[in-house]
Amino acid sequence: DARTGLELAISRQLVAQMGGRTWVEAGPNGGSLLHFTVRCELASRGSERTTGGSAGTSRRILLVAPEGEPVATLQDQLRSLNATLVVTHHAEETTREIREATPPFEVVVLVASLNSRRGSAIAEVLGALPNRPPVALVTRKGHRGDATRCRGLGIGAYLPEPVSRRDLEDVLQALTAIDPPSEDPRGR
């Protein structure tokens, strides 16, 4: 099957028109995997959505990074988005911070691989916590099945590195969007 590369050129052009980015990685059996992100508006459900971190307001974010994970660039990006950061490295410390935080954190950003023992342990602890803020996973090493595993753990966003400031901002906006409570017509 002779390929002309036209598929990739068309895909890149469409993704660029939607404000996204594309990248290619080596795939199984000598193939290639095309990845992309695009910007999509969140649909309003009858009234204006409000988001945390609006102009002049700082978002409280818990940045969880197992020891040895490089996070300086991510910290700078989050601060540039007007975030107030608390950084933890262990599951126990993370759990304590979430339970004792006043005011509560708006988002938890976990920097880890779900295939590492430390990263997986922290993700599982976060997934089991009741009333925890939404979680975004930032990972250098994405693996097949990570997105499904993230959903199973209640992780609301999955970002492969390198993370652009724009992608990070979009994820924070999506995770901190507050929907007005729906009214039950039965009065419940």
mmCIF file of C-alpha atoms in Angstrom:
data_model
loop_
_atom_site.group_PDB
_atom_site.id
_atom_site.type_symbol
_atom_site.label_atom_id
_atom_site.label_comp_id
_atom_site.label_asym_id
_atom_site.label_seq_id
_atom_site.Cartn_x
_atom_site.Cartn_y
_atom_site.Cartn_z
ATOM 1 C CA ASP A 1 0.000 0.000 0.000
ATOM 2 C CA ALA A 2 1.882 3.075 -1.218
ATOM 3 C CA ARG A 3 1.116 6.155 0.843
ATOM 4 C CA THR A 4 1.629 9.688 -0.354
ATOM 5 C CA GLY A 5 1.661 11.440 3.036
ATOM 6 C CA LEU A 6 -1.414 13.370 1.994
ATOM 7 C CA GLU A 7 -3.355 12.133 5.041
ATOM 8 C CA LEU A 8 -0.829 13.688 7.421
ATOM 9 C CA ALA A 9 -0.730 16.971 5.503
ATOM 10 C CA ILE A 10 -4.530 17.256 5.513
ATOM 11 C CA SER A 11 -4.746 16.306 9.192
ATOM 12 C CA ARG A 12 -2.134 18.880 10.193
ATOM 13 C CA GLN A 13 -3.899 21.593 8.210
ATOM 14 C CA LEU A 14 -7.311 20.818 9.756
ATOM 15 C CA VAL A 15 -5.916 20.661 13.293
ATOM 16 C CA ALA A 16 -4.022 23.934 12.789
ATOM 17 C CA GLN A 17 -7.241 25.619 11.591
ATOM 18 C CA MET A 18 -8.887 24.532 14.859
ATOM 19 C CA GLY A 19 -6.075 26.042 16.948
ATOM 20 C CA GLY A 20 -4.521 22.685 17.824
ATOM 21 C CA ARG A 21 -1.255 20.909 17.368
ATOM 22 C CA THR A 22 -0.175 17.539 15.940
ATOM 23 C CA TRP A 23 2.715 15.216 16.609
ATOM 24 C CA VAL A 24 3.733 11.765 15.421
ATOM 25 C CA GLU A 25 5.290 8.946 17.441
ATOM 26 C CA ALA A 26 6.577 5.537 16.447
ATOM 27 C CA GLY A 27 3.771 3.026 16.683
ATOM 28 C CA PRO A 28 3.564 -0.736 16.992
ATOM 29 C CA ASN A 29 4.832 -2.961 14.180
ATOM 30 C CA GLY A 30 6.797 -0.148 12.544
ATOM 31 C CA GLY A 31 3.756 2.072 12.061
ATOM 32 C CA SER A 32 3.145 5.600 13.259
ATOM 33 C CA LEU A 33 0.730 7.094 15.758
ATOM 34 C CA LEU A 34 -0.684 10.525 14.959
ATOM 35 C CA HIS A 35 -1.711 12.544 18.025
ATOM 36 C CA PHE A 36 -3.509 15.861 18.023
ATOM 37 C CA THR A 37 -5.196 18.419 20.234
ATOM 38 C CA VAL A 38 -7.869 20.903 19.165
ATOM 39 C CA ARG A 39 -9.580 23.784 20.919
ATOM 40 C CA CYS A 40 -13.288 23.240 21.495
ATOM 41 C CA GLU A 41 -15.755 25.528 23.197
ATOM 42 C CA LEU A 42 -17.685 24.128 26.139
ATOM 43 C CA ALA A 43 -21.387 24.296 25.429
ATOM 44 C CA SER A 44 -23.435 26.377 27.819
ATOM 45 C CA ARG A 45 -26.386 24.659 29.449
ATOM 46 C CA GLY A 46 -28.892 27.474 29.600
ATOM 47 C CA SER A 47 -26.866 29.996 31.601
ATOM 48 C CA GLU A 48 -23.412 31.486 31.809
ATOM 49 C CA ARG A 49 -20.652 29.179 33.066
ATOM 50 C CA THR A 50 -18.283 30.561 35.642
ATOM 51 C CA THR A 51 -14.705 29.446 35.927
ATOM 52 C CA GLY A 52 -12.127 29.646 38.645
ATOM 53 C CA GLY A 53 -9.077 31.768 38.063
ATOM 54 C CA SER A 54 -10.743 34.662 36.318
ATOM 55 C CA ALA A 55 -8.770 37.863 35.893
ATOM 56 C CA GLY A 56 -7.418 39.048 39.212
ATOM 57 C CA THR A 57 -8.302 35.809 40.967
ATOM 58 C CA SER A 58 -5.770 33.142 41.828
ATOM 59 C CA ARG A 59 -6.547 29.447 41.399
ATOM 60 C CA ARG A 60 -5.447 27.183 44.261
ATOM 61 C CA ILE A 61 -3.723 24.201 42.670
ATOM 62 C CA LEU A 62 -2.145 21.180 44.315
ATOM 63 C CA LEU A 63 0.807 20.031 42.209
ATOM 64 C CA VAL A 64 1.666 16.411 42.988
ATOM 65 C CA ALA A 65 5.017 15.183 41.689
ATOM 66 C CA PRO A 66 6.799 12.091 42.990
ATOM 67 C CA GLU A 67 10.402 12.798 44.071
ATOM 68 C CA GLY A 68 12.688 13.258 41.086
ATOM 69 C CA GLU A 69 10.014 14.377 38.607
ATOM 70 C CA PRO A 70 11.134 17.610 36.903
ATOM 71 C CA VAL A 71 8.394 20.180 37.417
ATOM 72 C CA ALA A 72 10.064 23.610 37.237
ATOM 73 C CA THR A 73 8.674 24.410 33.764
ATOM 74 C CA LEU A 74 5.188 23.258 34.741
ATOM 75 C CA GLN A 75 5.355 25.349 37.935
ATOM 76 C CA ASP A 76 6.307 28.413 35.890
ATOM 77 C CA GLN A 77 3.437 27.774 33.448
ATOM 78 C CA LEU A 78 0.918 27.377 36.278
ATOM 79 C CA ARG A 79 2.137 30.549 37.990
ATOM 80 C CA SER A 80 1.870 32.418 34.681
ATOM 81 C CA LEU A 81 -1.803 31.364 34.710
ATOM 82 C CA ASN A 82 -2.246 33.057 38.092
ATOM 83 C CA ALA A 83 -2.086 29.856 40.171
ATOM 84 C CA THR A 84 -1.220 29.603 43.835
ATOM 85 C CA LEU A 85 0.675 26.321 44.152
ATOM 86 C CA VAL A 86 1.190 23.818 46.921
ATOM 87 C CA VAL A 87 3.571 21.005 45.950
ATOM 88 C CA THR A 88 3.514 17.497 47.416
ATOM 89 C CA HIS A 89 5.536 14.373 46.644
ATOM 90 C CA HIS A 90 3.886 11.446 48.473
ATOM 91 C CA ALA A 91 0.396 9.935 48.695
ATOM 92 C CA GLU A 92 0.052 10.561 52.463
ATOM 93 C CA GLU A 93 1.147 14.175 52.146
ATOM 94 C CA THR A 94 -1.234 14.698 49.194
ATOM 95 C CA THR A 95 -4.179 13.204 51.080
ATOM 96 C CA ARG A 96 -3.498 15.403 54.110
ATOM 97 C CA GLU A 97 -3.242 18.565 51.991
ATOM 98 C CA ILE A 98 -6.543 17.835 50.220
ATOM 99 C CA ARG A 99 -8.393 17.075 53.466
ATOM 100 C CA GLU A 100 -7.021 20.076 55.390
ATOM 101 C CA ALA A 101 -6.967 22.699 52.624
ATOM 102 C CA THR A 102 -8.796 25.919 53.463
ATOM 103 C CA PRO A 103 -9.996 27.132 51.046
ATOM 104 C CA PRO A 104 -10.040 23.862 49.079
ATOM 105 C CA PHE A 105 -7.912 23.315 45.991
ATOM 106 C CA GLU A 106 -9.649 23.914 42.678
ATOM 107 C CA VAL A 107 -7.548 21.370 40.778
ATOM 108 C CA VAL A 108 -4.943 18.687 41.446
ATOM 109 C CA VAL A 109 -2.219 18.375 38.789
ATOM 110 C CA LEU A 110 -0.462 14.997 39.030
ATOM 111 C CA VAL A 111 2.883 14.685 37.250
ATOM 112 C CA ALA A 112 3.575 10.973 36.866
ATOM 113 C CA SER A 113 3.476 7.868 34.732
ATOM 114 C CA LEU A 114 0.641 5.486 35.527
ATOM 115 C CA ASN A 115 3.110 2.667 34.805
ATOM 116 C CA SER A 116 5.472 3.695 37.603
ATOM 117 C CA ARG A 117 4.837 2.363 41.106
ATOM 118 C CA ARG A 118 4.913 5.815 42.718
ATOM 119 C CA GLY A 119 2.771 7.529 40.107
ATOM 120 C CA SER A 120 0.240 4.717 40.050
ATOM 121 C CA ALA A 121 0.008 4.652 43.863
ATOM 122 C CA ILE A 122 -0.677 8.393 44.067
ATOM 123 C CA ALA A 123 -3.255 8.194 41.243
ATOM 124 C CA GLU A 124 -5.074 5.359 43.029
ATOM 125 C CA VAL A 125 -5.105 7.264 46.340
ATOM 126 C CA LEU A 126 -6.499 10.338 44.561
ATOM 127 C CA GLY A 127 -9.125 8.209 42.819
ATOM 128 C CA ALA A 128 -10.350 6.840 46.151
ATOM 129 C CA LEU A 129 -10.641 10.203 47.941
ATOM 130 C CA PRO A 130 -14.190 11.433 48.435
ATOM 131 C CA ASN A 131 -14.915 15.093 47.652
ATOM 132 C CA ARG A 132 -11.558 15.701 46.018
ATOM 133 C CA PRO A 133 -10.986 18.395 43.414
ATOM 134 C CA PRO A 134 -10.765 17.427 39.734
ATOM 135 C CA VAL A 135 -7.442 15.866 38.689
ATOM 136 C CA ALA A 136 -5.315 16.393 35.567
ATOM 137 C CA LEU A 137 -2.483 13.961 34.773
ATOM 138 C CA VAL A 138 0.671 15.270 33.085
ATOM 139 C CA THR A 139 2.953 12.494 31.858
ATOM 140 C CA ARG A 140 6.201 12.159 29.939
ATOM 141 C CA LYS A 141 5.554 8.526 29.098
ATOM 142 C CA GLY A 142 2.115 7.828 27.722
ATOM 143 C CA HIS A 143 1.179 4.176 27.377
ATOM 144 C CA ARG A 144 -1.604 2.337 25.620
ATOM 145 C CA GLY A 145 -4.628 2.212 27.905
ATOM 146 C CA ASP A 146 -3.668 5.272 29.993
ATOM 147 C CA ALA A 147 -6.751 7.254 28.943
ATOM 148 C CA THR A 148 -9.061 4.395 29.948
ATOM 149 C CA ARG A 149 -7.230 3.940 33.234
ATOM 150 C CA CYS A 150 -7.470 7.694 33.897
ATOM 151 C CA ARG A 151 -11.240 7.595 33.425
ATOM 152 C CA GLY A 152 -11.458 4.628 35.799
ATOM 153 C CA LEU A 153 -9.536 6.587 38.442
ATOM 154 C CA GLY A 154 -11.686 9.681 37.971
ATOM 155 C CA ILE A 155 -8.873 11.701 36.376
ATOM 156 C CA GLY A 156 -10.533 14.399 34.301
ATOM 157 C CA ALA A 157 -7.700 15.320 31.918
ATOM 158 C CA TYR A 158 -4.644 13.635 30.425
ATOM 159 C CA LEU A 159 -1.798 15.776 29.061
ATOM 160 C CA PRO A 160 1.325 14.293 27.456
ATOM 161 C CA GLU A 161 4.498 16.359 27.770
ATOM 162 C CA PRO A 162 5.561 18.745 26.466
ATOM 163 C CA VAL A 163 2.522 20.674 27.676
ATOM 164 C CA SER A 164 1.886 24.027 26.060
ATOM 165 C CA ARG A 165 0.647 26.902 28.201
ATOM 166 C CA ARG A 166 -2.456 27.069 26.015
ATOM 167 C CA ASP A 167 -3.299 23.368 26.512
ATOM 168 C CA LEU A 168 -2.744 23.740 30.251
ATOM 169 C CA GLU A 169 -4.988 26.785 30.386
ATOM 170 C CA ASP A 170 -7.727 24.967 28.425
ATOM 171 C CA VAL A 171 -7.599 21.988 30.797
ATOM 172 C CA LEU A 172 -7.760 24.204 33.890
ATOM 173 C CA GLN A 173 -10.733 26.083 32.425
ATOM 174 C CA ALA A 174 -12.543 22.829 31.636
ATOM 175 C CA LEU A 175 -11.835 21.254 35.035
ATOM 176 C CA THR A 176 -12.860 24.332 37.019
ATOM 177 C CA ALA A 177 -16.029 25.107 35.026
ATOM 178 C CA ILE A 178 -19.012 25.153 37.321
ATOM 179 C CA ASP A 179 -22.387 24.123 35.989
ATOM 180 C CA PRO A 180 -25.443 25.562 37.696
ATOM 181 C CA PRO A 181 -27.380 22.848 39.531
ATOM 182 C CA SER A 182 -30.130 21.395 37.391
ATOM 183 C CA GLU A 183 -33.609 21.662 38.759
ATOM 184 C CA ASP A 184 -35.434 18.388 39.143
ATOM 185 C CA PRO A 185 -38.988 18.867 37.835
ATOM 186 C CA ARG A 186 -40.199 16.358 40.454
ATOM 187 C CA GLY A 187 -39.026 18.636 43.288
ATOM 188 C CA ARG A 188 -36.284 16.296 44.527
#
